[in-house]
Short mmCIF file of C-alpha atoms in Angstrom, two decimals:
data_model
loop_
_atom_site.label_atom_id
_atom_site.label_comp_id
_atom_site.label_asym_id
_atom_site.label_seq_id
_atom_site.Cartn_x
_atom_site.Cartn_y
_atom_site.Cartn_z
CA MET A 1 7.87 30.31 42.14
CA ALA A 2 6.41 29.89 38.71
CA SER A 3 4.31 26.95 37.68
CA VAL A 4 6.25 24.16 35.92
CA ALA A 5 3.23 23.42 33.98
CA ALA A 6 2.85 26.79 32.54
CA PRO A 7 4.34 26.72 28.97
CA ASN A 8 6.73 29.64 29.52
CA ALA A 9 7.49 28.66 33.13
CA HIS A 10 11.26 29.01 34.31
CA PHE A 11 12.47 27.61 37.70
CA TYR A 12 15.83 28.39 38.87
CA PRO A 13 16.92 26.19 41.62
CA ASP A 14 18.83 27.68 44.66
CA ARG A 15 22.45 27.57 43.88
CA ASN A 16 23.08 26.49 47.37
CA SER A 17 20.93 23.43 47.10
CA ARG A 18 22.83 20.05 47.98
CA ASN A 19 20.17 17.84 46.47
CA PRO A 20 21.59 16.89 42.94
CA SER A 21 18.22 14.83 41.97
CA LEU A 22 16.30 18.11 42.30
CA SER A 23 18.90 19.91 40.14
CA ARG A 24 18.71 17.26 37.58
CA ARG A 25 14.98 17.08 37.50
CA ILE A 26 14.74 20.75 37.05
CA ASP A 27 17.18 20.76 34.30
CA LEU A 28 15.25 18.23 32.38
CA ARG A 29 11.88 20.13 32.65
CA ILE A 30 13.83 23.45 31.39
CA LEU A 31 15.33 21.39 28.55
CA SER A 32 12.06 20.08 27.42
CA GLN A 33 10.70 23.50 27.40
CA GLN A 34 13.22 24.95 25.23
CA LYS A 35 12.40 25.92 21.54
CA PRO A 36 13.72 23.88 18.76
CA PRO A 37 16.81 25.26 17.23
CA VAL A 38 16.06 27.31 14.09
CA GLU A 39 17.27 25.59 10.74
CA PRO A 40 18.95 27.47 8.20
CA PRO A 41 16.90 27.88 5.02
CA GLN A 42 17.28 25.29 2.47
CA ASP A 43 18.36 25.70 -1.20
CA VAL A 44 15.59 26.01 -3.67
CA SER A 45 16.99 23.30 -5.78
CA THR A 46 17.15 20.89 -2.71
CA SER A 47 13.57 21.59 -1.76
CA GLN A 48 12.40 20.80 -5.34
CA LYS A 49 14.24 17.34 -5.49
CA GLY A 50 12.69 16.61 -2.03
CA GLY A 51 9.20 17.62 -3.40
CA ARG A 52 9.74 15.35 -6.48
CA ARG A 53 10.94 12.49 -4.32
CA GLU A 54 8.01 12.97 -2.24
CA VAL A 55 5.58 12.94 -5.17
CA ILE A 56 7.21 9.83 -6.61
CA LEU A 57 7.36 7.87 -3.20
CA ARG A 58 3.51 8.72 -2.65
CA SER A 59 2.55 7.79 -5.99
CA SER A 60 4.18 4.29 -5.43
CA GLU A 61 2.40 3.85 -2.27
CA ILE A 62 -0.71 4.58 -3.99
CA ALA A 63 -0.38 2.02 -6.62
CA VAL A 64 0.72 -0.60 -4.19
CA LEU A 65 -2.20 -0.06 -2.06
CA GLY A 66 -4.47 0.21 -5.24
CA ALA A 67 -3.14 -3.14 -6.64
CA ILE A 68 -3.66 -4.91 -3.19
CA PHE A 69 -7.03 -3.77 -2.42
CA HIS A 70 -8.47 -3.08 -5.64
CA PHE A 71 -7.12 -5.33 -8.43
CA SER A 72 -7.20 -8.55 -6.42
CA GLY A 73 -10.44 -9.81 -7.80
CA THR A 74 -12.65 -12.25 -6.46
CA LYS A 75 -11.77 -16.08 -6.11
CA PRO A 76 -13.59 -18.23 -8.67
CA ASN A 77 -15.82 -20.93 -7.51
CA TYR A 78 -14.54 -23.58 -9.94
CA LEU A 79 -10.96 -23.91 -8.60
CA GLY A 80 -9.48 -27.32 -7.77
CA VAL A 81 -9.84 -30.66 -9.57
CA GLN A 82 -13.17 -31.22 -11.48
CA LYS A 83 -15.21 -34.40 -11.32
CA ASN A 84 -15.69 -35.56 -15.03
CA PRO A 85 -13.48 -36.01 -16.17
CA PRO A 86 -10.84 -35.60 -13.37
CA SER A 87 -8.85 -32.56 -14.57
CA LEU A 88 -8.26 -28.97 -13.58
CA ALA A 89 -10.89 -26.59 -15.05
CA LEU A 90 -10.93 -25.29 -18.37
CA CYS A 91 -9.88 -21.62 -18.88
CA PRO A 92 -12.74 -18.93 -19.51
CA ALA A 93 -13.17 -17.43 -22.87
CA THR A 94 -10.75 -14.57 -21.92
CA ASN A 95 -7.21 -14.69 -23.09
CA ASN A 96 -5.60 -14.64 -19.53
CA CYS A 97 -5.35 -18.16 -18.74
CA VAL A 98 -3.10 -21.27 -19.51
CA SER A 99 -4.11 -24.90 -18.69
CA THR A 100 -3.04 -28.36 -19.43
CA SER A 101 -6.68 -29.32 -19.39
CA GLU A 102 -7.28 -27.42 -22.59
CA ASN A 103 -7.37 -29.04 -25.96
CA ILE A 104 -3.90 -28.91 -27.71
CA SER A 105 -5.21 -27.33 -30.77
CA ASP A 106 -6.25 -24.24 -28.43
CA ARG A 107 -3.14 -22.32 -29.05
CA SER A 108 -4.08 -19.39 -26.56
CA HIS A 109 -4.97 -21.48 -23.67
CA TYR A 110 -3.16 -25.06 -23.97
CA ALA A 111 0.28 -25.56 -22.09
CA PRO A 112 1.83 -29.29 -21.87
CA PRO A 113 1.92 -30.71 -18.56
CA TRP A 114 5.32 -31.28 -16.90
CA ASP A 115 6.99 -34.40 -15.61
CA TYR A 116 9.01 -33.78 -12.31
CA ASN A 117 10.92 -37.22 -12.80
CA PRO A 118 11.55 -37.53 -16.51
CA ALA A 119 13.36 -40.90 -17.48
CA GLU A 120 16.23 -38.94 -19.31
CA GLY A 121 16.65 -36.61 -16.18
CA ARG A 122 16.55 -37.16 -12.46
CA GLY A 123 14.01 -39.92 -12.74
CA SER A 124 16.41 -42.62 -13.46
CA LYS A 125 18.96 -41.16 -10.96
CA ASN A 126 17.60 -39.47 -8.18
CA PRO A 127 13.86 -39.41 -8.25
CA ALA A 128 11.71 -36.92 -6.33
CA SER A 129 8.75 -37.50 -4.32
CA ARG A 130 5.40 -35.80 -4.86
CA GLY A 131 5.80 -33.66 -1.48
CA GLN A 132 9.30 -32.67 -2.82
CA ALA A 133 7.74 -31.64 -6.23
CA MET A 134 4.99 -29.69 -4.44
CA LYS A 135 7.66 -27.79 -2.44
CA GLU A 136 9.48 -26.81 -5.66
CA LEU A 137 6.26 -25.66 -7.23
CA LEU A 138 5.05 -23.66 -4.52
CA ASP A 139 7.19 -20.24 -4.58
CA VAL A 140 5.25 -16.91 -5.35
CA PHE A 141 2.00 -16.60 -7.29
CA VAL A 142 -0.51 -13.45 -7.27
CA ASP A 143 -2.91 -15.05 -9.64
CA ASP A 144 -5.01 -18.34 -9.56
CA VAL A 145 -2.41 -20.91 -10.11
CA GLU A 146 -3.31 -24.61 -9.52
CA PHE A 147 -1.10 -27.64 -9.72
CA TRP A 148 -2.52 -31.13 -9.71
CA PHE A 149 -0.66 -34.50 -9.39
CA PRO A 150 -3.02 -36.89 -11.13
CA PRO A 151 -3.23 -40.39 -9.23
CA GLY A 152 -1.20 -43.22 -10.71
CA LYS A 153 2.50 -44.11 -11.20
CA LYS A 154 3.30 -41.48 -13.68
CA SER A 155 5.12 -38.30 -12.40
CA ILE A 156 2.96 -35.82 -14.50
CA VAL A 157 1.89 -32.35 -13.08
CA GLN A 158 -1.05 -30.77 -14.44
CA TYR A 159 -1.47 -26.90 -14.02
CA ARG A 160 -3.57 -24.01 -14.68
CA SER A 161 -2.56 -20.27 -14.18
CA ALA A 162 -5.40 -17.50 -14.76
CA SER A 163 -5.79 -13.79 -13.89
CA ARG A 164 -8.89 -12.92 -11.94
CA LEU A 165 -9.27 -9.59 -13.48
CA GLY A 166 -9.40 -8.38 -17.23
CA ASN A 167 -9.62 -10.22 -20.62
CA PHE A 168 -6.08 -9.89 -21.77
CA ASP A 169 -2.98 -10.17 -19.68
CA PHE A 170 -0.21 -9.64 -22.30
CA ASP A 171 0.72 -13.30 -22.02
CA VAL A 172 1.92 -12.70 -18.38
CA ASN A 173 0.61 -16.09 -17.35
CA ARG A 174 2.13 -17.91 -20.08
CA LYS A 175 5.46 -16.25 -19.55
CA ARG A 176 5.33 -17.01 -15.69
CA ILE A 177 4.64 -20.61 -16.39
CA LYS A 178 7.33 -20.80 -18.92
CA ALA A 179 9.69 -19.02 -16.55
CA LEU A 180 8.68 -21.47 -13.87
CA ARG A 181 9.16 -24.15 -16.28
CA LEU A 182 12.67 -23.31 -17.19
CA ALA A 183 13.60 -22.88 -13.53
CA LEU A 184 12.17 -26.60 -12.95
CA GLU A 185 14.21 -27.90 -15.95
CA LYS A 186 17.34 -26.74 -13.88
CA LYS A 187 16.01 -28.96 -11.06
CA GLY A 188 15.74 -31.87 -13.55
CA TRP A 189 11.96 -31.56 -14.49
CA ALA A 190 11.03 -31.84 -18.05
CA SER A 191 7.97 -30.72 -20.14
CA GLU A 192 6.21 -33.11 -22.34
CA ASN A 193 6.26 -30.50 -25.10
CA SER A 194 7.73 -26.89 -25.24
CA PHE A 195 5.49 -23.97 -26.01
#
């Protein structure tokens, strides 16, 4: 009898054996030692398409990993409400930030604050709480985006959106804030001015 552990071993059960579990166990062992079926050769054009797909998939994987691990930047230490005067931080000198705290004459950094309960909108009919307004704001953001609800009775939201890396973001932050503002206007919000 040959060893079942040997790579090319074959064991043939006694045909007169009345133990079906032994036969099944032996059949399984023999099946596990069979060579895989030979695949027919592929068409050359099909293999080239697979190669191109493979390259595209691999390059997109690399881009995603690079974006996650390399382009995330470090968190600035000045995030949050500043002390004097109470407001969000001013934008750095780079052109990849917008803020309601900036001077209105700074066209590259200033954006007007939002009112989540405007008098001519849902504020008169069905005003939202600050908690509800915060929930509506917190969707998806990759860069540093801050929202501040200043104390008082006004339903104003101050905000700041800035990229962590680079000096210019091709107005990505401004466009993102504008898209968010337009979506919030559908929920009844209003901007003090438009930009």
